[in-house]
Short mmCIF file of C-alpha atoms and ligand atoms in Angstrom, two decimals:
data_model
loop_
_atom_site.label_atom_id
_atom_site.label_comp_id
_atom_site.label_asym_id
_atom_site.label_seq_id
_atom_site.Cartn_x
_atom_site.Cartn_y
_atom_site.Cartn_z
CA UNK A 30 80.12 25.92 58.16
CA UNK A 31 78.31 25.03 54.95
CA UNK A 32 74.62 25.35 54.09
CA UNK A 33 73.39 23.34 51.11
CA UNK A 34 69.85 23.54 49.64
CA UNK A 35 68.09 21.22 47.22
CA UNK A 36 64.47 21.20 45.99
CA UNK A 37 62.50 17.99 45.80
CA UNK A 38 59.00 16.58 46.44
CA UNK A 39 55.80 18.48 46.28
CA UNK A 40 54.93 19.27 49.94
CA UNK A 41 55.52 22.97 50.62
CA UNK A 42 57.55 22.35 53.76
CA UNK A 43 61.06 23.39 54.64
CA UNK A 44 63.30 20.46 55.64
CA UNK A 45 66.52 21.07 57.66
CA UNK A 46 69.04 18.42 58.61
CA UNK A 47 72.19 18.82 60.67
CA UNK A 48 70.65 20.49 63.73
CA UNK A 49 69.44 18.94 66.96
CA UNK A 50 65.72 17.96 66.83
CA UNK A 51 64.42 20.79 69.01
CA UNK A 52 66.66 23.36 67.32
CA UNK A 53 65.53 22.16 63.91
CA UNK A 54 61.81 22.57 64.72
CA UNK A 55 62.31 26.09 66.15
CA UNK A 56 64.58 27.11 63.27
CA UNK A 57 62.06 25.89 60.75
CA UNK A 58 59.23 27.91 62.29
CA UNK A 59 61.27 31.12 62.48
CA UNK A 60 62.73 30.83 58.96
CA UNK A 61 59.39 29.92 57.28
CA UNK A 62 57.70 32.77 59.09
CA UNK A 63 60.44 35.31 58.28
CA UNK A 64 60.50 34.25 54.65
CA UNK A 65 56.66 34.77 54.47
CA UNK A 66 57.15 38.38 55.48
CA UNK A 67 59.29 38.82 52.36
CA UNK A 68 56.49 37.24 50.34
CA UNK A 69 58.76 34.32 49.62
CA UNK A 70 56.56 31.32 49.42
CA UNK A 71 58.02 27.88 49.87
CA UNK A 72 56.34 25.99 46.97
CA UNK A 73 58.57 22.99 46.60
CA UNK A 74 60.36 21.11 49.41
CA UNK A 75 63.66 22.91 50.05
CA UNK A 76 65.99 20.62 51.90
CA UNK A 77 68.64 22.49 53.77
CA UNK A 78 71.66 20.65 55.10
CA UNK A 79 73.73 22.38 57.84
CA UNK A 80 77.27 21.32 58.29
CA UNK A 81 78.68 23.09 61.43
CA UNK A 82 82.33 22.64 60.26
CA UNK A 83 83.54 23.57 63.69
CA UNK A 84 82.04 27.12 63.67
CA UNK A 85 81.21 27.90 67.28
CA UNK A 86 77.88 29.65 66.98
CA UNK A 87 74.46 28.91 68.44
CA UNK A 88 71.89 27.01 66.28
CA UNK A 89 69.90 30.16 66.12
CA UNK A 90 72.77 31.95 64.39
CA UNK A 91 72.16 29.79 61.30
CA UNK A 92 68.64 31.23 60.70
CA UNK A 93 69.75 33.94 58.25
CA UNK A 94 72.08 31.59 56.25
CA UNK A 95 69.27 29.01 55.96
CA UNK A 96 66.73 31.67 54.85
CA UNK A 97 69.18 33.07 52.21
CA UNK A 98 69.88 29.52 50.93
CA UNK A 99 66.17 28.95 50.45
CA UNK A 100 65.46 32.36 48.99
CA UNK A 101 68.44 32.65 46.67
CA UNK A 102 69.44 29.04 46.11
CA UNK A 103 72.96 27.70 45.88
CA UNK A 104 73.74 30.05 42.94
CA UNK A 105 74.23 32.99 45.33
CA UNK A 106 77.85 34.25 45.65
CA UNK A 107 79.94 33.28 48.70
CA UNK A 108 78.30 35.25 51.37
CA UNK A 109 78.43 34.44 55.13
CA UNK A 110 75.41 35.23 57.24
CA UNK A 111 75.27 35.24 61.02
CA UNK A 112 71.87 36.18 62.64
CA UNK A 113 68.77 34.87 64.26
CA UNK A 114 65.50 35.75 62.55
CA UNK A 115 62.35 36.94 64.40
CA UNK A 116 58.97 35.64 63.25
CA UNK A 117 58.37 39.00 61.53
CA UNK A 118 61.61 38.98 59.59
CA UNK A 119 63.89 41.18 61.70
CA UNK A 120 67.54 40.19 62.23
CA UNK A 121 68.54 39.54 65.81
CA UNK A 122 72.11 39.51 67.24
CA UNK A 123 73.77 36.22 68.23
CA UNK A 124 76.63 35.27 70.50
CA UNK A 125 80.09 34.17 69.29
CA UNK A 126 80.19 36.49 66.26
CA UNK A 127 83.86 37.51 66.54
CA UNK A 128 85.12 33.86 66.41
CA UNK A 129 82.62 32.95 63.78
CA UNK A 130 83.56 35.82 61.47
CA UNK A 131 87.25 34.95 61.91
CA UNK A 132 86.51 31.44 60.64
CA UNK A 133 84.21 32.56 57.90
CA UNK A 134 86.90 34.98 56.63
CA UNK A 135 88.70 31.86 55.27
CA UNK A 136 85.75 30.97 52.96
CA UNK A 137 83.84 34.21 52.10
CA UNK A 138 84.55 37.85 51.25
CA UNK A 139 81.44 39.32 52.90
CA UNK A 140 79.41 38.49 56.07
CA UNK A 141 75.92 39.82 56.80
CA UNK A 142 75.12 40.52 60.53
CA UNK A 143 72.50 42.18 62.64
CA UNK A 144 73.16 45.82 63.59
CA UNK A 145 73.99 44.86 67.28
CA UNK A 146 76.77 42.57 66.11
CA UNK A 147 78.32 45.04 63.61
CA UNK A 148 80.94 46.64 65.84
CA UNK A 149 82.22 43.23 66.99
CA UNK A 150 82.25 41.73 63.52
CA UNK A 151 84.06 44.79 62.16
CA UNK A 152 87.09 43.89 64.39
CA UNK A 153 87.98 41.22 61.89
CA UNK A 154 90.21 42.50 59.00
CA UNK A 155 90.05 41.16 55.46
CA UNK A 156 86.31 40.58 55.16
CA UNK A 157 83.50 43.00 54.32
CA UNK A 158 80.83 43.28 57.05
CA UNK A 159 77.32 44.25 55.83
CA UNK A 160 74.52 45.19 58.19
CA UNK A 161 71.05 44.07 57.58
CA UNK A 162 68.05 45.13 59.67
CA UNK A 163 65.53 42.83 58.04
CA UNK A 164 65.63 39.59 56.06
CA UNK A 165 64.36 41.50 52.98
CA UNK A 166 67.46 43.76 53.16
CA UNK A 167 69.69 40.65 53.26
CA UNK A 168 67.91 38.98 50.31
CA UNK A 169 68.19 42.21 48.28
CA UNK A 170 71.90 42.38 48.99
CA UNK A 171 72.55 38.65 48.43
CA UNK A 172 70.76 38.69 45.15
CA UNK A 173 72.74 41.64 43.91
CA UNK A 174 69.83 44.15 43.87
CA UNK A 175 71.24 46.33 46.67
CA UNK A 176 74.79 47.45 47.46
CA UNK A 177 74.54 46.82 51.23
CA UNK A 178 75.25 48.94 54.26
CA UNK A 179 78.86 48.58 55.46
CA UNK A 180 79.57 48.27 59.16
CA UNK A 181 81.69 51.22 60.25
CA UNK A 182 85.30 50.44 61.33
CA UNK A 183 85.89 52.62 64.36
CA UNK A 184 89.20 53.39 65.95
CA UNK A 185 89.99 51.35 69.07
CA UNK A 186 88.32 52.97 72.12
CA UNK A 187 90.57 53.67 75.14
CA UNK A 188 90.09 51.43 78.14
CA UNK A 189 87.84 53.07 80.82
CA UNK A 190 89.84 54.30 83.79
CA UNK A 191 90.50 51.62 86.42
CA UNK A 192 89.91 52.11 90.15
CA UNK A 193 93.02 53.71 91.72
CA UNK A 194 95.08 52.59 94.72
CA UNK A 195 95.27 56.31 95.68
CA UNK A 196 91.78 55.85 97.18
CA UNK A 197 93.10 53.42 99.82
CA UNK A 198 95.42 54.89 102.56
CA UNK A 199 97.76 52.81 104.58
CA UNK A 200 97.38 49.00 104.57
CA UNK A 201 101.05 48.61 103.54
CA UNK A 202 101.00 44.79 103.78
CA UNK A 203 98.03 44.44 101.43
CA UNK A 204 99.47 46.96 98.99
CA UNK A 205 102.77 45.13 98.91
CA UNK A 206 101.03 41.79 98.47
CA UNK A 207 99.01 42.87 95.37
CA UNK A 208 102.11 44.53 93.82
CA UNK A 209 104.06 41.27 94.10
CA UNK A 210 101.00 39.38 92.83
CA UNK A 211 100.78 41.55 89.76
CA UNK A 212 104.61 41.62 89.11
CA UNK A 213 104.92 37.78 89.23
CA UNK A 214 101.59 36.73 87.76
CA UNK A 215 100.84 34.92 91.00
CA UNK A 216 97.52 34.04 92.59
CA UNK A 217 96.78 35.84 95.89
CA UNK A 218 94.85 34.92 99.10
CA UNK A 219 93.79 37.62 101.52
CA UNK A 220 93.16 36.26 105.05
CA UNK A 221 90.99 38.17 107.49
CA UNK A 222 87.49 38.86 108.65
CA UNK A 223 85.16 41.57 107.47
CA UNK A 224 86.43 45.19 107.40
CA UNK A 225 89.92 44.50 106.17
CA UNK A 226 89.31 46.19 102.78
CA UNK A 227 89.71 42.96 100.75
CA UNK A 228 87.23 43.88 98.05
CA UNK A 229 88.75 47.36 97.65
CA UNK A 230 92.14 45.80 96.94
CA UNK A 231 90.75 43.10 94.59
CA UNK A 232 88.98 45.71 92.46
CA UNK A 233 92.22 47.67 92.07
CA UNK A 234 94.37 44.74 90.97
CA UNK A 235 93.46 44.96 87.25
CA UNK A 236 94.62 48.60 87.25
CA UNK A 237 98.19 47.75 88.25
CA UNK A 238 98.58 44.90 85.72
CA UNK A 239 100.11 45.94 82.35
CA UNK A 240 97.57 47.20 79.81
CA UNK A 241 96.37 44.25 77.72
CA UNK A 242 97.85 43.85 74.20
CA UNK A 243 95.48 44.01 71.17
CA UNK A 244 95.74 40.21 70.87
CA UNK A 245 94.72 39.83 74.54
CA UNK A 246 91.82 42.26 74.02
CA UNK A 247 90.60 40.13 71.18
CA UNK A 248 90.85 36.99 73.39
CA UNK A 249 88.72 38.67 76.07
CA UNK A 250 86.21 39.85 73.51
CA UNK A 251 85.90 36.39 72.00
CA UNK A 252 85.08 34.86 75.37
CA UNK A 253 82.51 37.51 76.35
CA UNK A 254 80.97 37.25 72.91
CA UNK A 255 80.64 33.41 73.28
CA UNK A 256 78.85 34.06 76.54
CA UNK A 257 76.40 36.50 74.87
CA UNK A 258 77.75 39.41 77.01
CA UNK A 259 78.99 41.53 74.16
CA UNK A 260 75.82 42.13 72.20
CA UNK A 261 75.96 45.80 70.99
CA UNK A 262 79.62 46.05 71.98
CA UNK A 263 82.90 46.13 70.15
CA UNK A 264 86.39 45.51 71.39
CA UNK A 265 86.71 44.96 75.19
CA UNK A 266 89.78 47.08 76.01
CA UNK A 267 90.08 46.66 79.76
CA UNK A 268 91.15 43.61 81.82
CA UNK A 269 88.06 41.96 83.19
CA UNK A 270 87.15 41.70 86.83
CA UNK A 271 84.69 38.95 87.83
CA UNK A 272 83.26 38.38 91.26
CA UNK A 273 80.96 35.28 91.13
CA UNK A 274 78.45 34.65 93.93
CA UNK A 275 78.99 31.80 96.44
CA UNK A 276 76.06 29.96 94.90
CA UNK A 277 77.82 29.67 91.52
CA UNK A 278 77.71 26.07 90.28
CA UNK A 279 80.64 24.14 88.77
CA UNK A 280 79.37 24.82 85.22
CA UNK A 281 78.94 28.46 86.17
CA UNK A 282 82.62 28.69 87.16
CA UNK A 283 84.27 26.74 84.34
CA UNK A 284 81.58 26.71 81.64
CA UNK A 285 78.91 24.34 80.36
CA UNK A 286 75.40 24.11 78.96
CA UNK A 287 73.89 22.58 75.83
CA UNK A 288 73.78 22.41 72.89
CA UNK A 289 76.61 24.97 72.67
CA UNK A 290 78.36 25.45 76.04
CA UNK A 291 78.93 28.94 77.40
CA UNK A 292 82.23 30.02 79.07
CA UNK A 293 82.17 30.16 82.86
CA UNK A 294 83.43 32.79 85.25
CA UNK A 295 87.05 31.56 85.04
CA UNK A 296 86.99 32.23 81.26
CA UNK A 297 85.11 35.56 81.65
CA UNK A 298 87.99 36.54 83.95
CA UNK A 299 90.61 35.50 81.26
CA UNK A 300 93.48 38.07 81.19
CA UNK A 301 91.92 39.70 84.29
CA UNK A 302 90.99 38.91 87.88
CA UNK A 303 88.70 36.20 89.27
CA UNK A 304 87.69 37.41 92.75
CA UNK A 305 86.42 34.61 95.04
CA UNK A 306 85.30 36.35 98.25
CA UNK A 307 84.79 34.16 101.25
CA UNK A 308 86.13 30.89 99.79
CA UNK A 309 84.62 28.55 102.46
CA UNK A 310 81.12 29.78 101.42
CA UNK A 311 81.57 28.28 97.93
CA UNK A 312 80.70 24.59 97.42
CA UNK A 313 83.68 22.30 97.61
CA UNK A 314 82.79 20.73 94.33
CA UNK A 315 82.78 24.09 92.56
CA UNK A 316 86.21 24.98 93.92
CA UNK A 317 87.62 21.60 93.04
CA UNK A 318 86.60 21.72 89.36
CA UNK A 319 88.21 25.18 89.20
CA UNK A 320 91.71 23.84 90.03
CA UNK A 321 92.65 22.26 86.64
CA UNK A 322 91.59 25.13 84.39
CA UNK A 323 93.50 27.56 86.62
CA UNK A 324 96.59 25.31 86.49
CA UNK A 325 96.45 24.65 82.74
CA UNK A 326 95.02 27.96 81.52
CA UNK A 327 92.01 26.52 79.73
CA UNK A 328 88.66 24.85 80.50
CA UNK A 329 87.99 21.88 78.33
CA UNK A 330 84.30 21.13 77.99
CA UNK A 331 83.01 17.84 76.59
CA UNK A 332 79.94 17.83 74.34
CA UNK A 333 78.29 15.33 72.03
CA UNK A 334 80.10 16.57 68.91
CA UNK A 335 83.57 16.87 70.57
CA UNK A 336 85.34 19.15 73.02
CA UNK A 337 85.24 22.92 73.31
CA UNK A 338 88.06 24.92 74.95
CA UNK A 339 87.83 28.27 76.58
CA UNK A 340 90.94 30.08 77.91
CA UNK A 341 91.20 30.69 81.73
CA UNK A 342 94.44 32.65 82.17
CA UNK A 343 93.35 34.81 85.05
CA UNK A 344 94.65 35.97 88.38
CA UNK A 345 92.91 34.24 91.17
CA UNK A 346 92.16 36.59 94.08
CA UNK A 347 90.73 34.59 97.00
CA UNK A 348 89.68 35.72 100.47
CA UNK A 349 88.76 33.91 103.62
CA UNK A 350 88.63 34.20 107.34
CA UNK A 351 90.72 31.86 109.50
CA UNK A 352 87.66 30.86 111.62
CA UNK A 353 83.87 31.05 111.41
CA UNK A 354 83.64 34.30 113.41
CA UNK A 355 86.36 35.90 111.39
CA UNK A 356 88.36 37.29 114.41
CA UNK A 357 91.04 34.66 114.72
CA UNK A 358 93.84 35.14 115.82
CA UNK A 359 92.41 38.09 117.74
CA UNK A 360 91.47 37.86 121.48
CA UNK A 361 87.77 38.18 120.81
CA UNK A 362 87.70 34.87 118.82
CA UNK A 363 86.01 32.11 120.83
CA UNK A 364 85.93 29.51 118.09
CA UNK A 365 87.22 26.05 119.09
CA UNK A 366 90.23 24.64 117.21
CA UNK A 367 88.02 21.92 115.72
CA UNK A 368 85.57 24.50 114.45
CA UNK A 369 88.49 26.46 112.85
CA UNK A 370 89.83 23.29 111.24
CA UNK A 371 86.40 22.36 109.87
CA UNK A 372 85.95 25.83 108.52
CA UNK A 373 89.21 26.16 106.64
CA UNK A 374 88.94 22.51 105.60
CA UNK A 375 85.94 23.45 103.48
CA UNK A 376 88.34 24.86 100.90
CA UNK A 377 89.93 22.21 98.76
CA UNK A 378 93.66 21.82 99.60
CA UNK A 379 94.49 21.74 95.87
CA UNK A 380 92.91 25.16 95.45
CA UNK A 381 94.71 26.57 98.48
CA UNK A 382 97.97 25.32 96.94
CA UNK A 383 97.49 27.63 93.96
CA UNK A 384 97.95 30.79 96.02
CA UNK A 385 101.60 31.79 95.93
CA UNK A 386 100.98 34.91 97.96
CA UNK A 387 99.06 34.83 101.20
CA UNK A 388 98.65 37.82 103.41
CA UNK A 389 96.89 38.21 106.77
CA UNK A 390 95.05 41.44 107.30
CA UNK A 391 93.88 42.99 110.56
CA UNK A 392 90.32 44.43 110.47
CA UNK A 393 90.95 48.15 110.20
CA UNK A 394 87.62 49.32 108.78
CA UNK A 395 87.06 51.19 105.59
CA UNK A 396 86.88 54.48 107.40
CA UNK A 397 90.44 54.04 108.68
CA UNK A 398 91.69 53.13 105.20
CA UNK A 399 90.29 56.39 103.87
CA UNK A 400 91.53 58.72 106.68
CA UNK A 401 95.24 58.03 106.51
CA UNK A 402 97.70 60.27 104.51
CA UNK A 403 97.71 59.84 100.78
CA UNK A 404 99.69 56.95 99.37
CA UNK A 405 101.05 55.90 95.90
CA UNK A 406 98.69 55.87 92.97
CA UNK A 407 98.18 52.89 90.67
CA UNK A 408 100.20 54.36 87.81
CA UNK A 409 103.31 54.50 90.05
CA UNK A 410 102.84 50.89 91.18
CA UNK A 411 102.00 49.72 87.65
CA UNK A 412 105.30 51.12 86.37
CA UNK A 413 107.28 49.04 88.85
CA UNK A 414 105.14 46.00 87.97
CA UNK A 415 105.91 46.45 84.23
CA UNK A 416 109.66 46.78 84.98
CA UNK A 417 109.62 43.63 87.05
CA UNK A 418 107.72 41.69 84.32
CA UNK A 419 110.22 42.83 81.74
CA UNK A 420 113.06 41.51 83.89
CA UNK A 421 111.23 38.23 84.37
CA UNK A 422 110.92 37.77 80.52
CA UNK A 423 114.66 38.37 80.14
CA UNK A 424 115.42 35.90 82.93
CA UNK A 425 113.33 33.15 81.34
CA UNK A 426 115.15 33.77 78.05
CA UNK A 427 118.61 33.43 79.60
CA UNK A 428 117.70 31.04 82.43
CA UNK A 429 119.69 33.23 84.79
CA UNK A 430 117.83 32.45 88.03
CA UNK A 431 120.50 33.11 90.74
CA UNK A 432 120.07 32.84 94.50
CA UNK A 433 122.72 34.09 96.93
CA UNK A 434 124.35 31.69 99.36
CA UNK A 435 122.63 33.18 102.48
CA UNK A 436 119.28 33.06 100.59
CA UNK A 437 119.77 29.37 99.86
CA UNK A 438 120.63 28.47 103.44
CA UNK A 439 117.67 30.49 104.75
CA UNK A 440 115.33 28.60 102.38
CA UNK A 441 116.91 25.26 103.51
CA UNK A 442 116.49 26.14 107.22
CA UNK A 443 112.79 27.02 106.58
CA UNK A 444 112.23 23.64 104.94
CA UNK A 445 113.99 21.82 107.85
CA UNK A 446 112.02 23.75 110.50
CA UNK A 447 108.80 22.64 108.91
CA UNK A 448 107.84 26.29 108.11
CA UNK A 449 107.67 25.03 104.54
CA UNK A 450 106.38 21.51 104.96
CA UNK A 451 106.13 20.42 101.36
CA UNK A 452 108.07 20.69 98.11
CA UNK A 453 105.17 22.77 96.78
CA UNK A 454 105.50 25.27 99.60
CA UNK A 455 109.25 25.53 99.04
CA UNK A 456 108.79 26.14 95.25
CA UNK A 457 106.11 28.71 96.05
CA UNK A 458 108.48 30.69 98.26
CA UNK A 459 111.29 30.46 95.65
CA UNK A 460 108.96 31.85 92.95
CA UNK A 461 107.78 34.75 95.09
CA UNK A 462 111.38 35.51 96.14
CA UNK A 463 112.31 35.73 92.48
CA UNK A 464 109.43 38.22 91.86
CA UNK A 465 110.52 40.34 94.90
CA UNK A 466 114.07 40.52 93.51
CA UNK A 467 112.70 41.56 90.11
CA UNK A 468 110.66 44.29 91.75
CA UNK A 469 113.86 45.56 93.37
CA UNK A 470 115.55 45.22 89.99
CA UNK A 471 118.16 42.88 91.43
CA UNK A 472 119.54 39.85 89.53
CA UNK A 473 120.55 37.98 92.67
CA UNK A 474 117.77 36.77 95.02
CA UNK A 475 118.94 37.80 98.47
CA UNK A 476 118.10 36.40 101.97
CA UNK A 477 115.95 39.48 102.51
CA UNK A 478 113.85 38.57 99.43
CA UNK A 479 113.56 34.97 100.72
CA UNK A 480 112.53 36.15 104.18
CA UNK A 481 109.76 38.29 102.78
CA UNK A 482 108.64 35.42 100.50
CA UNK A 483 108.52 32.99 103.51
CA UNK A 484 106.25 35.54 105.34
CA UNK A 485 103.98 35.58 102.27
CA UNK A 486 104.15 31.93 101.23
CA UNK A 487 104.05 29.88 104.41
CA UNK A 488 100.87 27.92 105.33
CA UNK A 489 98.58 30.29 107.40
CA UNK A 490 96.60 27.54 109.18
ZN1 ZN B 506 86.60 32.87 115.57
#
């Protein structure tokens, strides 16, 4: 990003080029008014040229840089500035500060930000972060008359404790399904009506995934910052959990908006869990646009000045009933076969194909789940998950995927018997069987592993 200012003409009006028309008008009003509070009168015609240079910040984030260019001229030292200005000269926080400071670091040695953006900006090493409360503070600093208030660099906060599996008793099939999901990095579909404890399990999945690395925490923070959800915050240490409502639009799920698109729910769930409860209640269009970002790991958003990419590497956790009343295949279900087909058909088949692990749950009721004897806690499960993931990394390095003879013939019989009707279904079962063997810390995939994977991977409808 580059801001250039030149003085010409005699009309005392600020001119800005390089922004959209509406943004230019609003920016001019804010900057002129904020400068007036510092008794800085515009007496020539400053012409400010804004060159975005790929910096992903909102137009409003340029306010401070434009005001400093006008007040100090082009002779000021290389200082970056990221803040909106209020009409009375206060600095306001902006979204996307982490990514913007990372880019500015290549060009400047110091960046001025609003107090609410300081903790996030200070995550970037190798650049000084100065806090300014008002435009007058920023002008004093930029013109060398004040030394500036440094943003404190705080030690990394621990992640808040995740919800624990210890709170759920029994439900062995569901526990096993989310352990396999976490170990293999799969997507999981819970099938069942209300009262099966689906939400309780979904909320506990982030807690059995390995703790995110620092690089992953920065990725998560960048996305939430771009959405404007990290104002006043620093590093986001925990894996995110997002549960969008059924009414969420396609842009709400994958990102969108103008002039600078915001990340959608799939990106806000990056490195965490995207929980889609009651899939048939979502619009088919919304679920369809979700497929490609989940498959490729990024949402590509087109805009006038090019494309913008947000990461979407999340675990998809879907739930749905097998019929409108939610009791199928129980005896109380009176839904006709055509009603059942219409209901499940609302979910796009391409999306259904993404779920490697599918588990059917009987309605047991939350009270039952809480009254059974105590079960394993999340830390114990997380340890097995971490071991299985370490084995998977070694396997990928040596390409040592080995399946026993009986396991191969069981898989072949399942394909012939139309239990696994497509190549996609067969591959799904092979992947899950590999994860099950890794959890058991066995190099060879056995027929028992394949049998469990067929249970979890076959088409439920
Ligand atoms: Zn029914």
